[in-house]
Amino acid sequence: MSTLEIRDLHVSVDTEDGPKEILKGVTLTINAGETHAIMGPNGSGKSTLAYSIAGHPKYTITSGTVTLDGQDVLAMAVDERARAGLFLAMQYPVEVPGVSVSNFLRTAKTAIAGEAPKLRTWIKDVNTAMERVNMDTTFATRNVNEGFSGGEKKRHEIVQLELLDPKVAVLDETDSGLDIDALRIVSEGVNRFKENGDKGVLLITHYTRILRYIKPDFVHVFVDGRIAEEGGSELADKLESEGYAAYVGAGAAGAGA
Amino acid sequence: MTVTETAAAAVQNAVEGRVASHLHPTGSFAVAEHPVPTGREEIWRFTPMKRLRNVHGDAELVAGGALFQWNTPEGVRAELVHGEESQALRGVSGLVPNTRYAARVLAEAPSTLLVDVAANTEVHEPVLVDVKGQSADPAEAGHVVLRFGLHSKAVVVLNHTGSATLAQVVEVHVGDGADVSVVSLQDWADDTVHLTQHEASVGRDASYKHVAISFGGDVVRMDSNVSYRGPGGSAELLGLYFADAGQHLEHRLFADHNEPHTKSNVVYKGALQGQGAHTVWVGNVLIRKVAEGIETYEQNRNLVLTDGCRADSVPNLEIETGEIAGAGHASTTGRFDDQHLFYLQSRGIPEDEARRLVVHGFFNDIVRRVGVPELEERLMATVEAELAKNVSKA
């Protein structure tokens, strides 16, 4: 049973005008078996939360803690976090020229498992994971994300999620830019991952439509670097009909719903 | 950069007659017509003249230093020729020297290493020529001629190792319709100085691939030039280099589009690490007035692995006709892409392993395009060994 605990997290980025605070005290606990959705308008700091958990060097943690089963995640290097059991499916997966998908996947699996996977079963596992998300297995010989369409990049993230089998997965707008078919395929992948055991899922999204496929246990509304409201999946329904107006701009003055 | 129609119009309005390339003045076989360069000349401005042991000037060039070894697959004649036969081969590529050292090599080299591939012959294994330097002192002159007959197909690998101070001219004659590769490895010991000009004349409808791979040596400077003897010829000029602390590795390319419907494609990739590592890449393309319908692209990419390195990268394009199919160039010099490293690390891959993957990936496409399976493994192993130096220093 794993628990990812985020306590009063403050994060800033460097800008031309000096450091700018993006996260202004985020507290969130994700237990194994739970799916949390973080929803919010653009610029509310959702992606910053995802990248901060993963350890992207662009973001500076100014205060607060992140722990995975009591271990200090913020003290770990990026690769150590992944080996501890965290996974970030990125909104914009990076192209890595000259590195083949198969080499990349095998190297990552070896790093995370601490030993090289058995060749015979590994190839089968990779092919199965790819076929499940409707990716042609010839993608294995292509360079990582190079020339992939937006949808193919997202499906490749799900292939990695299934193969690397982390304890907690953070999905950063995995649904953005996907058509309905791709959205269904990606969602099925996330659901398979959830069913695979006691997994924590932190699903970051701007839209409610992915929540028709992946049922959240908790919904958190993110506004201006903080959680403005929390609830169950019914909160997503409310956002679906009313949008974020109640939380931003004029909405704050009472002109919302 | 792509040439726009405006530029094309401007070019058409330009001088009517033949214009000599600004970067490649007309040459001469007479050594006396080449003053000793000072280092202030455009074509020498990046080269550390003081480290050349005067091989660019008047150093005595002695015969018989380096040891040669080669195999002779069926259809290939390879031997060291002397006297009249050797003399007759000087300038066989159309080369008229534009440097003092090249003029001296043609005037003073005692012999010529000739590799002759018969017409209409397909050679199934690479011709491997080992040039093993025995000592950095005295300096020596080397003349190599690679002659590929009509419609022949072959791969020649020149493998340079050991210690030497070598002024060298490699002349390549590619017969009409031939399909050939010339790979030159500079895997020298640390004390070697190597000035070399590779001059190729590409026949009608012929394909010429030239690969320069430079890892070792104190100073290595290669000029790899191509001109054409008829329409339809194509040249692929590839390069891979890895400079360590204190090394100077310089590659200059010249694609002289002197015939219509010819092609050139230049891709050079290099990595640098350590204090004083210096690489120079100068890519020159000249599209002469007669050379309508040609296509050219040149690119140079440098990966800077540590502080204290310097990579100079200069693409030049001289265009005398607007009637071309395509012309462009690209040059980048940068450090590791943090996004690449972050992505790989976020999948659990440790930083040094991630760096290794990225550098491998950087060189991978060039290594694959060398097209000599026997070499690919060795090249990757050498890249690996170079990287290990960096990691152990860090």
XYZ file of C-alpha atoms in Angstrom:
651
model
C 0.000 0.000 0.000
C 1.555 3.224 -1.207
C 0.777 6.768 -0.244
C 1.885 9.947 -1.983
C 1.594 12.851 0.375
C 1.921 16.463 -0.679
C 2.020 18.953 2.189
C 1.725 22.737 1.825
C 3.785 22.751 -1.373
C 5.041 26.102 -2.605
C 6.783 26.223 -5.984
C 8.216 29.099 -7.976
C 9.821 29.534 -11.390
C 12.441 32.044 -12.477
C 11.142 34.718 -14.801
C 12.729 37.848 -16.252
C 11.167 39.774 -13.377
C 12.567 37.415 -10.747
C 11.016 34.338 -9.114
C 7.282 33.935 -9.543
C 5.271 31.760 -7.189
C 3.054 29.313 -9.081
C 1.981 26.884 -6.371
C 0.828 28.617 -3.215
C 0.394 25.832 -0.715
C -0.963 22.558 -2.096
C -1.931 19.737 0.230
C -3.077 16.434 -1.172
C -2.891 12.773 -0.177
C -3.167 10.007 -2.746
C -3.578 6.556 -1.281
C -3.171 3.325 -3.167
C -6.326 2.395 -5.001
C -7.454 6.011 -5.303
C -7.872 8.076 -8.414
C -7.707 11.810 -7.932
C -8.612 14.263 -10.655
C -7.157 17.733 -10.601
C -9.138 20.124 -12.714
C -8.694 23.783 -13.306
C -8.442 26.582 -15.804
C -5.303 27.219 -17.844
C -2.480 28.737 -15.867
C -3.760 27.536 -12.509
C -0.594 25.551 -11.822
C -1.779 22.011 -12.610
C 1.191 21.114 -14.782
C 3.579 22.781 -12.348
C 2.352 20.363 -9.701
C 3.025 17.401 -12.032
C 6.532 18.554 -12.992
C 7.417 19.452 -9.403
C 6.539 15.955 -8.244
C 8.709 14.525 -11.048
C 11.594 16.885 -10.240
C 11.887 19.055 -13.356
C 14.847 21.430 -12.834
C 12.856 24.447 -14.034
C 10.782 24.504 -10.836
C 12.064 25.539 -7.424
C 10.380 24.138 -4.333
C 10.359 26.993 -1.823
C 8.583 25.140 0.975
C 6.480 22.114 1.758
C 7.049 18.374 1.468
C 6.324 15.506 -0.901
C 6.710 11.992 0.423
C 6.118 8.555 -1.050
C 5.530 6.022 1.705
C 7.300 8.362 4.085
C 10.373 8.823 1.887
C 11.352 12.373 1.016
C 10.703 12.636 -2.716
C 12.061 16.182 -2.983
C 15.508 15.002 -1.863
C 15.657 12.495 -4.721
C 17.096 13.026 -8.213
C 14.658 12.743 -11.106
C 15.648 9.151 -11.883
C 15.506 8.153 -8.209
C 11.914 9.334 -8.033
C 11.034 7.110 -10.948
C 12.811 4.166 -9.360
C 10.952 4.873 -6.097
C 7.710 4.285 -7.993
C 6.575 7.602 -9.476
C 5.631 8.008 -13.119
C 4.750 11.168 -15.012
C 2.891 10.860 -18.297
C 3.766 14.144 -19.929
C 1.548 16.554 -21.756
C 4.290 17.087 -24.337
C 6.463 13.951 -24.483
C 10.002 14.781 -25.608
C 11.565 13.585 -28.858
C 14.959 11.957 -28.302
C 16.821 11.703 -31.627
C 18.796 8.555 -32.321
C 17.447 6.566 -29.362
C 15.136 3.768 -30.423
C 11.925 3.081 -28.535
C 12.984 -0.503 -27.854
C 16.389 0.538 -26.479
C 14.736 3.260 -24.393
C 12.098 0.949 -22.938
C 14.603 -1.784 -22.130
C 17.022 0.681 -20.513
C 14.222 2.207 -18.431
C 12.858 -1.169 -17.365
C 16.357 -2.323 -16.415
C 16.916 0.818 -14.356
C 13.612 0.515 -12.534
C 13.660 -3.234 -11.958
C 17.362 -3.242 -11.037
C 18.047 -6.018 -13.536
C 17.646 -6.528 -17.259
C 14.291 -8.029 -18.216
C 14.351 -11.553 -19.649
C 14.664 -11.112 -23.372
C 12.031 -13.583 -24.463
C 9.217 -12.392 -22.220
C 10.252 -8.754 -22.574
C 9.744 -8.590 -26.332
C 6.351 -10.193 -25.861
C 5.474 -7.711 -23.107
C 6.482 -4.742 -25.278
C 4.516 -6.007 -28.257
C 1.460 -6.677 -26.112
C 1.606 -3.236 -24.513
C 1.848 -1.622 -27.937
C -0.906 -3.666 -29.483
C -3.198 -2.813 -26.582
C -3.018 0.870 -27.448
C -3.214 0.214 -31.197
C 0.409 1.109 -31.838
C 2.082 -0.790 -34.617
C 4.984 -2.778 -33.164
C 7.273 -1.228 -35.798
C 7.259 1.847 -33.542
C 9.794 -0.071 -31.420
C 12.466 0.536 -34.056
C 11.721 4.243 -34.405
C 13.405 6.947 -32.388
C 11.668 7.974 -29.166
C 8.665 10.157 -30.070
C 10.402 11.398 -33.207
C 7.831 12.098 -35.900
C 5.043 10.635 -33.733
C 1.679 12.357 -33.974
C 0.275 13.920 -30.816
C -1.920 10.863 -30.252
C 0.946 8.439 -30.855
C 3.075 10.243 -28.278
C 0.302 9.930 -25.688
C -0.197 6.259 -26.467
C 3.546 5.742 -26.129
C 3.301 7.259 -22.639
C 0.637 4.678 -21.774
C 2.858 1.870 -23.119
C 5.546 3.059 -20.705
C 3.038 3.271 -17.848
C 2.051 -0.343 -18.386
C 5.590 -1.656 -18.796
C 7.252 0.298 -15.990
C 4.336 -0.381 -13.618
C 4.880 2.405 -11.055
C 3.150 2.785 -7.674
C 1.737 6.212 -8.433
C 1.070 7.639 -11.877
C 0.689 11.337 -12.544
C -1.029 11.961 -15.880
C -0.578 15.514 -17.073
C -3.330 16.390 -19.553
C -2.936 13.038 -21.218
C -6.354 13.656 -22.792
C -5.526 16.945 -24.474
C -5.427 16.839 -28.249
C -6.856 13.315 -28.483
C -9.800 12.334 -30.642
C -12.524 10.169 -29.107
C -11.006 6.860 -30.232
C -7.561 7.731 -28.915
C -9.094 9.043 -25.693
C -10.888 5.733 -25.177
C -7.729 3.729 -25.909
C -5.615 5.812 -23.537
C -8.295 5.671 -20.826
C -8.519 1.893 -21.122
C -4.763 1.762 -20.605
C -5.018 3.815 -17.426
C -7.890 1.630 -16.189
C -5.851 -1.540 -16.821
C -3.043 0.005 -14.808
C -5.452 0.770 -11.947
C -6.845 -2.754 -11.955
C -3.337 -4.129 -11.840
C -3.094 -3.623 -8.107
C -3.113 -0.933 -5.489
C -2.131 1.984 -7.650
C -2.496 5.686 -7.066
C -3.511 7.881 -9.987
C -3.323 11.657 -10.165
C -5.162 12.720 -13.273
C -4.623 16.295 -14.322
C -7.059 17.602 -16.881
C -8.660 20.725 -18.196
C -11.732 18.938 -19.527
C -14.261 16.630 -17.947
C -14.607 14.267 -20.912
C -11.805 11.869 -19.847
C -13.689 11.411 -16.540
C -16.398 9.584 -18.458
C -13.843 6.856 -19.056
C -11.756 7.057 -15.903
C -13.864 7.398 -12.763
C -12.208 9.609 -10.148
C -12.739 8.963 -6.453
C -11.885 12.555 -5.656
C -11.995 15.772 -7.662
C -9.936 18.825 -6.730
C -10.486 22.174 -8.388
C -7.245 24.046 -8.860
C -7.315 27.834 -9.038
C -4.345 30.191 -8.822
C -1.927 27.654 -7.367
C -4.255 26.334 -4.691
C -7.028 23.802 -4.324
C -10.201 25.901 -4.318
C -12.725 23.124 -3.862
C -12.732 19.373 -3.303
C -15.351 16.710 -3.644
C -16.287 13.406 -5.197
C -16.972 12.652 -8.835
C -20.156 14.724 -8.632
C -17.959 17.835 -8.557
C -16.818 16.940 -12.074
C -20.445 16.892 -13.204
C -20.919 20.349 -11.740
C -17.846 21.621 -13.621
C -19.124 19.975 -16.778
C -22.300 22.073 -16.686
C -20.978 25.251 -15.116
C -17.328 25.516 -16.132
C -14.748 27.355 -14.078
C -16.523 30.719 -14.099
C -17.460 30.421 -10.443
C -13.785 30.203 -9.490
C -12.088 32.794 -11.650
C -12.269 36.499 -12.403
C -15.799 37.912 -12.067
C -16.885 34.608 -10.585
C -14.963 35.410 -7.442
C -17.170 38.481 -7.025
C -20.317 36.397 -7.167
C -21.223 36.552 -10.841
C -20.665 32.838 -11.402
C -23.411 30.222 -11.217
C 18.008 28.762 -45.237
C 16.436 28.370 -48.587
C 17.256 30.546 -51.514
C 14.366 32.808 -52.308
C 13.261 33.979 -55.671
C 14.448 37.461 -54.863
C 17.939 36.151 -54.291
C 17.697 34.138 -57.484
C 16.795 37.244 -59.473
C 19.636 39.175 -57.907
C 22.017 36.425 -58.858
C 20.824 36.404 -62.454
C 21.502 40.080 -62.693
C 24.978 39.542 -61.352
C 28.159 39.137 -63.306
C 27.694 37.253 -66.542
C 31.036 35.534 -66.854
C 32.559 32.811 -64.716
C 33.387 33.907 -61.225
C 36.059 32.104 -59.334
C 35.097 31.043 -55.847
C 36.180 33.597 -53.302
C 37.191 30.835 -50.944
C 39.024 28.695 -53.450
C 41.328 30.748 -55.604
C 42.855 29.158 -58.681
C 45.670 26.851 -57.682
C 49.086 25.967 -59.031
C 51.388 22.972 -59.108
C 54.401 25.235 -58.586
C 55.390 25.223 -54.918
C 57.056 28.610 -55.330
C 53.696 30.174 -56.184
C 52.375 29.311 -52.741
C 53.822 31.553 -50.060
C 54.082 30.027 -46.594
C 50.753 30.817 -44.916
C 50.877 32.930 -41.783
C 47.538 31.971 -40.294
C 45.921 35.269 -41.225
C 44.615 33.885 -44.537
C 40.896 33.080 -44.665
C 41.540 29.384 -45.252
C 44.037 29.144 -42.383
C 42.505 31.458 -39.828
C 41.234 28.729 -37.507
C 44.296 26.475 -37.708
C 46.929 26.603 -34.925
C 49.926 27.204 -37.243
C 52.464 26.979 -34.427
C 51.530 23.373 -33.787
C 51.972 22.275 -37.423
C 55.743 21.610 -37.099
C 56.147 23.748 -40.203
C 54.610 21.065 -42.394
C 52.551 23.907 -43.931
C 55.839 25.664 -44.696
C 59.282 24.261 -45.333
C 59.648 21.270 -43.026
C 61.731 18.604 -44.665
C 59.464 15.808 -45.896
C 61.177 12.441 -45.580
C 60.180 9.250 -47.353
C 59.140 5.937 -45.892
C 57.942 6.773 -42.387
C 54.481 5.317 -42.159
C 53.843 1.616 -42.769
C 51.178 0.637 -45.256
C 49.171 -2.561 -45.309
C 46.175 -3.450 -47.418
C 44.056 -6.282 -48.658
C 43.266 -6.806 -52.307
C 39.835 -8.286 -52.886
C 39.067 -9.619 -56.351
C 38.874 -6.885 -58.974
C 41.150 -4.578 -57.004
C 44.752 -3.681 -57.623
C 46.475 -1.971 -54.727
C 50.160 -1.156 -54.646
C 52.771 1.443 -53.951
C 53.823 2.794 -57.339
C 56.916 4.845 -58.094
C 58.549 6.797 -60.879
C 56.619 7.666 -63.988
C 53.504 5.789 -62.992
C 53.374 7.730 -59.749
C 54.070 11.040 -61.504
C 51.301 10.414 -64.008
C 48.799 10.065 -61.175
C 49.461 13.482 -59.668
C 46.440 15.651 -60.284
C 44.381 12.730 -61.607
C 41.373 14.027 -59.681
C 41.643 17.386 -61.413
C 43.321 18.781 -58.338
C 45.381 21.887 -58.846
C 46.840 22.608 -55.392
C 45.664 25.735 -53.627
C 47.827 25.210 -50.575
C 51.557 25.003 -50.243
C 51.469 21.683 -48.467
C 49.344 20.047 -51.185
C 51.662 21.427 -53.890
C 54.624 20.040 -51.966
C 53.040 16.614 -51.591
C 52.472 16.398 -55.343
C 55.998 17.639 -56.013
C 57.868 15.688 -53.362
C 56.041 12.479 -52.414
C 58.367 9.660 -53.474
C 55.573 7.269 -54.398
C 51.813 6.891 -54.719
C 49.613 4.382 -52.976
C 47.285 3.395 -55.789
C 44.009 1.545 -55.339
C 42.533 0.707 -58.710
C 39.088 -0.810 -59.031
C 38.402 -2.250 -62.463
C 35.481 -1.032 -64.543
C 32.189 -2.899 -64.182
C 33.426 -4.609 -61.034
C 31.498 -4.944 -57.831
C 33.854 -5.469 -54.908
C 32.034 -7.298 -52.160
C 34.315 -6.577 -49.220
C 35.848 -3.264 -48.188
C 39.383 -2.519 -49.327
C 41.081 -1.782 -46.026
C 44.233 0.314 -46.183
C 46.125 0.684 -42.907
C 48.414 3.671 -42.617
C 50.389 3.216 -39.444
C 52.578 6.124 -38.386
C 55.885 5.149 -36.758
C 57.067 8.485 -35.378
C 56.018 12.140 -35.241
C 59.522 13.043 -36.408
C 60.491 13.500 -39.210
C 57.601 14.840 -41.276
C 56.528 12.961 -44.395
C 54.485 13.391 -47.551
C 51.869 10.900 -48.691
C 50.077 10.646 -52.005
C 47.117 8.292 -52.325
C 45.053 7.704 -55.455
C 41.763 5.836 -55.393
C 40.578 5.169 -58.915
C 37.179 3.628 -59.470
C 36.359 2.446 -62.975
C 33.200 2.944 -64.972
C 30.138 1.395 -63.259
C 32.243 -0.108 -60.497
C 31.068 -0.488 -56.938
C 33.473 -0.519 -53.989
C 34.274 0.694 -50.486
C 37.752 1.832 -49.479
C 38.668 2.451 -45.850
C 41.809 4.415 -44.999
C 42.675 3.692 -41.413
C 45.230 6.102 -39.915
C 46.826 5.146 -36.599
C 50.073 5.727 -34.728
C 52.334 8.774 -34.519
C 53.098 10.876 -37.564
C 53.606 14.329 -38.975
C 51.908 13.841 -42.291
C 51.153 16.068 -45.239
C 48.823 14.054 -47.426
C 46.839 14.291 -50.624
C 44.176 11.710 -51.383
C 42.878 11.871 -54.941
C 39.675 10.086 -55.837
C 38.557 9.485 -59.378
C 35.005 8.164 -59.551
C 34.154 6.694 -62.934
C 30.867 7.391 -64.698
C 28.012 5.477 -63.113
C 30.186 4.148 -60.292
C 28.929 3.802 -56.730
C 31.740 4.209 -54.236
C 32.464 4.975 -50.610
C 35.695 6.297 -49.171
C 35.998 6.216 -45.399
C 38.948 7.926 -43.743
C 39.546 7.248 -40.072
C 41.886 9.510 -38.174
C 42.471 7.416 -35.085
C 45.944 8.791 -34.462
C 48.065 8.840 -31.326
C 48.047 12.088 -29.319
C 51.202 13.549 -30.896
C 50.187 13.352 -34.559
C 49.882 16.317 -36.908
C 47.937 15.517 -40.070
C 47.198 17.906 -42.906
C 45.219 16.214 -45.624
C 43.299 17.114 -48.731
C 40.817 14.649 -50.181
C 39.983 15.697 -53.695
C 37.274 13.825 -55.563
C 36.163 14.055 -59.141
C 32.719 12.509 -59.569
C 31.728 11.168 -62.989
C 28.441 11.385 -64.773
C 25.600 9.693 -62.826
C 28.101 8.433 -60.246
C 27.537 8.270 -56.486
C 30.334 9.186 -54.156
C 30.176 8.849 -50.396
C 33.002 10.247 -48.328
C 33.141 9.690 -44.581
C 35.614 11.506 -42.345
C 35.984 10.126 -38.845
C 38.414 11.958 -36.597
C 39.103 10.930 -33.029
C 42.847 11.123 -32.440
C 45.832 13.369 -33.123
C 47.070 16.700 -31.793
C 46.075 18.603 -34.943
C 44.055 17.086 -37.763
C 42.939 19.242 -40.632
C 41.111 17.719 -43.555
C 39.860 19.446 -46.670
C 37.329 17.203 -48.376
C 36.488 18.531 -51.826
C 34.211 17.376 -54.599
C 33.742 18.459 -58.185
C 31.871 16.812 -61.011
C 32.758 15.702 -64.537
C 29.222 15.457 -65.815
C 25.559 15.835 -64.916
C 23.793 13.457 -62.545
C 26.662 12.954 -60.108
C 25.910 12.943 -56.415
C 28.112 13.308 -53.356
C 27.326 12.506 -49.748
C 29.949 13.918 -47.421
C 29.628 12.628 -43.877
C 31.710 13.321 -40.837
C 31.980 12.311 -37.220
C 34.513 13.753 -34.811
C 35.185 13.749 -31.098
C 37.688 16.255 -29.721
C 39.287 15.854 -26.296
C 41.251 18.348 -24.202
C 43.835 20.206 -26.261
C 42.903 18.601 -29.590
C 42.316 20.593 -32.765
C 40.133 18.804 -35.308
C 39.297 20.787 -38.421
C 37.137 19.704 -41.340
C 36.606 21.801 -44.411
C 34.257 20.794 -47.160
C 33.959 22.106 -50.645
C 31.245 20.986 -53.024
C 31.956 22.623 -56.361
C 28.783 22.324 -58.427
C 30.389 22.818 -61.795
C 27.918 20.609 -63.687
C 24.120 20.743 -63.934
C 21.809 18.346 -62.065
C 24.417 17.344 -59.527
C 23.773 16.771 -55.848
C 25.686 17.258 -52.636
C 24.632 16.457 -49.132
C 26.933 17.237 -46.222
C 26.314 16.039 -42.669
C 29.010 16.455 -40.018
C 28.489 15.796 -36.353
C 30.967 16.351 -33.578
C 31.311 16.229 -29.824
C 33.782 18.151 -27.698
C 35.015 17.653 -24.166
C 37.847 18.973 -22.011
C 39.888 22.153 -21.719
C 41.058 23.496 -25.074
C 39.188 20.997 -27.242
C 38.678 22.834 -30.529
C 36.759 21.791 -33.602
C 36.325 23.673 -36.827
C 33.841 22.932 -39.538
C 33.718 25.056 -42.662
C 31.262 23.969 -45.315
C 31.647 25.639 -48.682
C 29.276 25.145 -51.563
C 29.730 26.852 -54.897
C 26.949 26.703 -57.448
C 28.417 27.812 -60.755
C 26.410 29.523 -63.444
C 26.316 26.371 -65.551
C 25.082 24.237 -62.641
C 21.347 24.491 -63.148
C 18.974 22.134 -61.395
C 21.397 21.152 -58.661
C 20.504 20.246 -55.106
C 22.678 20.856 -52.092
C 22.270 20.746 -48.371
C 24.918 20.981 -45.692
C 24.623 20.688 -41.978
C 26.926 20.626 -38.993
C 25.904 19.744 -35.451
C 28.143 20.054 -32.426
C 27.518 18.735 -28.959
C 29.536 20.472 -26.268
C 29.948 18.145 -23.307
C 32.058 20.220 -20.902
C 33.291 23.755 -20.272
C 36.473 24.976 -21.934
C 35.698 23.759 -25.483
C 35.338 25.747 -28.665
C 33.429 24.738 -31.798
C 33.633 26.941 -34.872
C 31.035 26.216 -37.516
C 30.826 28.196 -40.733
C 28.527 27.263 -43.612
C 29.164 29.201 -46.842
C 27.049 29.162 -49.969
C 28.075 30.931 -53.169
C 25.399 30.958 -55.821
C 25.841 32.061 -59.394
C 22.618 30.726 -60.850
C 19.068 31.017 -59.633
C 17.922 27.910 -61.523
C 18.465 25.414 -58.739
C 16.339 22.649 -57.259
C 17.332 23.329 -53.694
C 20.070 24.787 -51.547
C 20.262 25.086 -47.822
C 22.381 24.755 -44.761
C 22.097 24.384 -41.026
C 24.497 24.646 -38.158
C 23.914 24.095 -34.469
C 26.243 24.003 -31.518
C 24.816 23.275 -28.135
C 25.046 21.554 -24.833
C 23.001 18.584 -23.798
C 19.332 19.223 -24.203
C 17.989 19.285 -20.643
C 14.595 18.151 -21.925
C 16.109 14.968 -23.341
C 17.864 14.217 -20.083
C 14.761 14.990 -18.019
C 12.584 12.720 -20.104
C 15.016 9.794 -19.891
C 15.657 10.322 -16.181
C 11.944 10.561 -15.455
C 11.793 6.943 -16.636
C 14.322 5.883 -14.018
C 17.430 6.037 -16.213
C 20.396 7.424 -14.190
C 21.935 10.664 -15.430
C 25.230 9.234 -16.757
C 23.361 6.497 -18.597
C 20.940 9.091 -19.975
C 23.858 11.184 -21.239
C 25.367 8.118 -22.853
C 22.101 7.361 -24.620
C 21.797 10.923 -25.886
C 25.386 10.997 -27.245
C 24.903 7.599 -28.862
C 21.708 8.867 -30.360
C 23.455 11.992 -31.585
C 26.034 9.985 -33.540
C 23.813 7.040 -34.368
C 22.406 8.276 -37.671
C 25.887 9.072 -39.011
C 27.279 5.716 -37.914
C 24.383 3.947 -39.612
C 24.946 5.897 -42.810
C 28.625 4.933 -43.017
C 27.324 1.725 -44.548
C 30.287 -0.426 -43.526
C 28.984 -2.938 -40.952
C 32.556 -3.921 -40.040
C 33.140 -0.375 -38.823
C 29.896 0.426 -37.035
C 30.664 -1.545 -33.903
C 34.181 -0.137 -33.700
C 32.903 3.426 -34.081
C 30.364 3.044 -31.316
C 32.997 1.426 -29.106
C 35.295 4.396 -29.728
C 32.520 6.855 -28.874
C 31.944 4.809 -25.736
C 35.633 4.975 -24.775
C 35.687 8.739 -25.366
C 32.653 9.188 -23.135
C 34.206 7.058 -20.423
C 37.098 9.559 -20.256
C 34.610 12.336 -19.620
C 32.694 10.444 -16.955
C 35.847 9.471 -15.101
C 37.041 13.097 -15.153
C 33.723 14.456 -13.924
